[in-house]
mmCIF file of C-alpha atoms in Angstrom:
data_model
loop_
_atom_site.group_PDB
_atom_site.id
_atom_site.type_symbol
_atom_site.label_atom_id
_atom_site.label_comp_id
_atom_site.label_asym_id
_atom_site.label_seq_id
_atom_site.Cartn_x
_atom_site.Cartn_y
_atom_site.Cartn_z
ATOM 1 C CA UNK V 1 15.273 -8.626 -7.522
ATOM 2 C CA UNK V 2 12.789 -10.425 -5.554
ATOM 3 C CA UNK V 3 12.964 -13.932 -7.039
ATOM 4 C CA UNK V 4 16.953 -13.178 -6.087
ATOM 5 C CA UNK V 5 15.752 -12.300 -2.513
ATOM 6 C CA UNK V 6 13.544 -15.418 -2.389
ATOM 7 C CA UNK V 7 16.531 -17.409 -3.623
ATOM 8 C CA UNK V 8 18.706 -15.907 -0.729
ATOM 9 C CA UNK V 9 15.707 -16.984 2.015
ATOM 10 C CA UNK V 10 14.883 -12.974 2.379
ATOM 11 C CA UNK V 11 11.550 -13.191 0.822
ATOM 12 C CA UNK V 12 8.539 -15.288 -0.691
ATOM 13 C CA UNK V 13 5.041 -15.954 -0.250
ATOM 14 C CA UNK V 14 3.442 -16.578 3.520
ATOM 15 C CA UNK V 15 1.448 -19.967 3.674
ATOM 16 C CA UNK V 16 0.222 -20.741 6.500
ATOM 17 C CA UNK V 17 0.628 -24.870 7.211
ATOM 18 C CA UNK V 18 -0.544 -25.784 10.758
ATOM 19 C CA UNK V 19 -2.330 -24.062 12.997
ATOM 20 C CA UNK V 20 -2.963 -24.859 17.234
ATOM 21 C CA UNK V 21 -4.445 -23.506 20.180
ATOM 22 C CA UNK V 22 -2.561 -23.672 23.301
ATOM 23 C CA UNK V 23 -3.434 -22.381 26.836
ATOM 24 C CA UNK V 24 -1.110 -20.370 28.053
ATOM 25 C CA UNK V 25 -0.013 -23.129 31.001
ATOM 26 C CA UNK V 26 0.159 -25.670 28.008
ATOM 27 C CA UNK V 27 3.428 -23.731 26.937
ATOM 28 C CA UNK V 28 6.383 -23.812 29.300
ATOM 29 C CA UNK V 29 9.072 -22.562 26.123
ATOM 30 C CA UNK V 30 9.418 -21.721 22.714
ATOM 31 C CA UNK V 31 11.886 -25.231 22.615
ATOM 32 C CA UNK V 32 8.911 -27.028 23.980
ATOM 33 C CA UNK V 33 6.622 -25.811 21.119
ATOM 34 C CA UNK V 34 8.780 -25.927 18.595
ATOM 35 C CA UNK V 35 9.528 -29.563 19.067
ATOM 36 C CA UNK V 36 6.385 -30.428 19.427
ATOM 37 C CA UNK V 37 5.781 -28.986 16.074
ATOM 38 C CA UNK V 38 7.849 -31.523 14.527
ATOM 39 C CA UNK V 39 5.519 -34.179 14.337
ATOM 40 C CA UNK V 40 3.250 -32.587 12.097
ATOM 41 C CA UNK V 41 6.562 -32.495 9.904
ATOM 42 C CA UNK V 42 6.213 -29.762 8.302
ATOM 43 C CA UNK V 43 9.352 -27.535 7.274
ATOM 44 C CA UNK V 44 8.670 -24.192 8.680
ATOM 45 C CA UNK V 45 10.408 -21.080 8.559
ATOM 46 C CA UNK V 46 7.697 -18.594 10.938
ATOM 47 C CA UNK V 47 5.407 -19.162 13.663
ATOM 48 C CA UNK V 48 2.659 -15.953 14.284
ATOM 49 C CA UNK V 49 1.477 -16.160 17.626
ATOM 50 C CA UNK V 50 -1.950 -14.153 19.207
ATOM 51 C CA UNK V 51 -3.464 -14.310 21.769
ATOM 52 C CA UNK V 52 -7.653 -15.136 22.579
ATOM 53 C CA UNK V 53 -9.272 -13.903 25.656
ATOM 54 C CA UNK V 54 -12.294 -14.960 27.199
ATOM 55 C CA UNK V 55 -15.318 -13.275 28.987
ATOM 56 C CA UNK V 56 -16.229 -13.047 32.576
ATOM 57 C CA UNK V 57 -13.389 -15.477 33.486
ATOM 58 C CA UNK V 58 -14.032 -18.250 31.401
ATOM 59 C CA UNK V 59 -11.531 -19.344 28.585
ATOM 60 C CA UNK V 60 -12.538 -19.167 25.069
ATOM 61 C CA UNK V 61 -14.150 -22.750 23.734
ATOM 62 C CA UNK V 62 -12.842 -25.026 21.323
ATOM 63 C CA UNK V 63 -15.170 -23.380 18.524
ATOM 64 C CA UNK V 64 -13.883 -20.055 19.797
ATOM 65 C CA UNK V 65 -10.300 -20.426 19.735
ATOM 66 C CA UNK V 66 -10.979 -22.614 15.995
ATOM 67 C CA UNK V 67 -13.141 -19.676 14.473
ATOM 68 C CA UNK V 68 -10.258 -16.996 15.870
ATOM 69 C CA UNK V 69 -7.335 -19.477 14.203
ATOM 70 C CA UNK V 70 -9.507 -19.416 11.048
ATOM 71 C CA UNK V 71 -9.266 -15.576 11.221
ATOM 72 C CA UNK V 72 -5.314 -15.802 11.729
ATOM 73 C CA UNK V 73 -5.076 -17.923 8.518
ATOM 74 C CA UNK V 74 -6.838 -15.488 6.503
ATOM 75 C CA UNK V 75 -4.950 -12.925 7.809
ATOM 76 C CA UNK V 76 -2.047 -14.057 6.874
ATOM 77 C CA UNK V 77 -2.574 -15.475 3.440
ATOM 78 C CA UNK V 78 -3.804 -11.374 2.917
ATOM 79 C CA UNK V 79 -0.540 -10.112 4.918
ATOM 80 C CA UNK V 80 -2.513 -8.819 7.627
ATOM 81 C CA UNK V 81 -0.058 -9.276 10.730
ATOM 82 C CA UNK V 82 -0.418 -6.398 13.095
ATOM 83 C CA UNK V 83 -2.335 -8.445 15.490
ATOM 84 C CA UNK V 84 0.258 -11.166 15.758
ATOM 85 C CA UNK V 85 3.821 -11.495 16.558
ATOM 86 C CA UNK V 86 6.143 -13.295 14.647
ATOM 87 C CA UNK V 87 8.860 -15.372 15.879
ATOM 88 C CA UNK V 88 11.731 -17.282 13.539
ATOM 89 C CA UNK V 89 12.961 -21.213 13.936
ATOM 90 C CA UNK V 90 15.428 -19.755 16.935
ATOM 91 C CA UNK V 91 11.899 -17.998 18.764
ATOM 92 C CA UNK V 92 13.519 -14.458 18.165
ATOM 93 C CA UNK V 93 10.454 -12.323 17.299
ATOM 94 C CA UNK V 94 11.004 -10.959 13.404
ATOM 95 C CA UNK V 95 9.381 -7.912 11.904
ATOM 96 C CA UNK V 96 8.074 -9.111 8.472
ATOM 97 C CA UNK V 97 6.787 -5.362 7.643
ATOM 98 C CA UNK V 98 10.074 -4.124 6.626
#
């Protein structure tokens, strides 16, 4: 049943394949970002987005906003998604706990 469910594109493995940081006034759509994913061209199928603050008005550094993508990637490889949203190739956000 589930290799006929991955077959059908309703199921598989998560692995993650590129990961970014973006500042919130670096993203003006979800068309925007997902062209701009194309050059890494890579054929994806889900995006998980989260979200980093920072402290006493300062935005997270580089190291930061690395070490909390590192965390997302582990996260997902394990299935752990209730901290993150995901959205599908059309930016429709997709519940993959079903």
């Amino acid at each position: 049943a589930q290799r006929e469910q991955f077959e059908a594109g309703a199921g598989g493995a998560l692995v993650p394949c590129v990961c970014v940081d973006k500042a919130p006034e670096e993203i003006t759509d979800f068309a925007g970002l997902s062209q701009e994913s194309k050059q890494f061209e890579v054929n994806w199928q889900v995006v998980f987005v989260s979200s980093l603050s920072g402290m006493n008005n300062t935005t997270p550094s580089s190291q930061q906003a690395e070490s909390a993508l590192q965390r997302m990637v582990e996260s997902i490889k394990v299935g752990a998604l209730g901290n993150m949203i995901a959205f599908d190739l059309q930016g429709d956000a997709i519940d993959l706990m079903q």
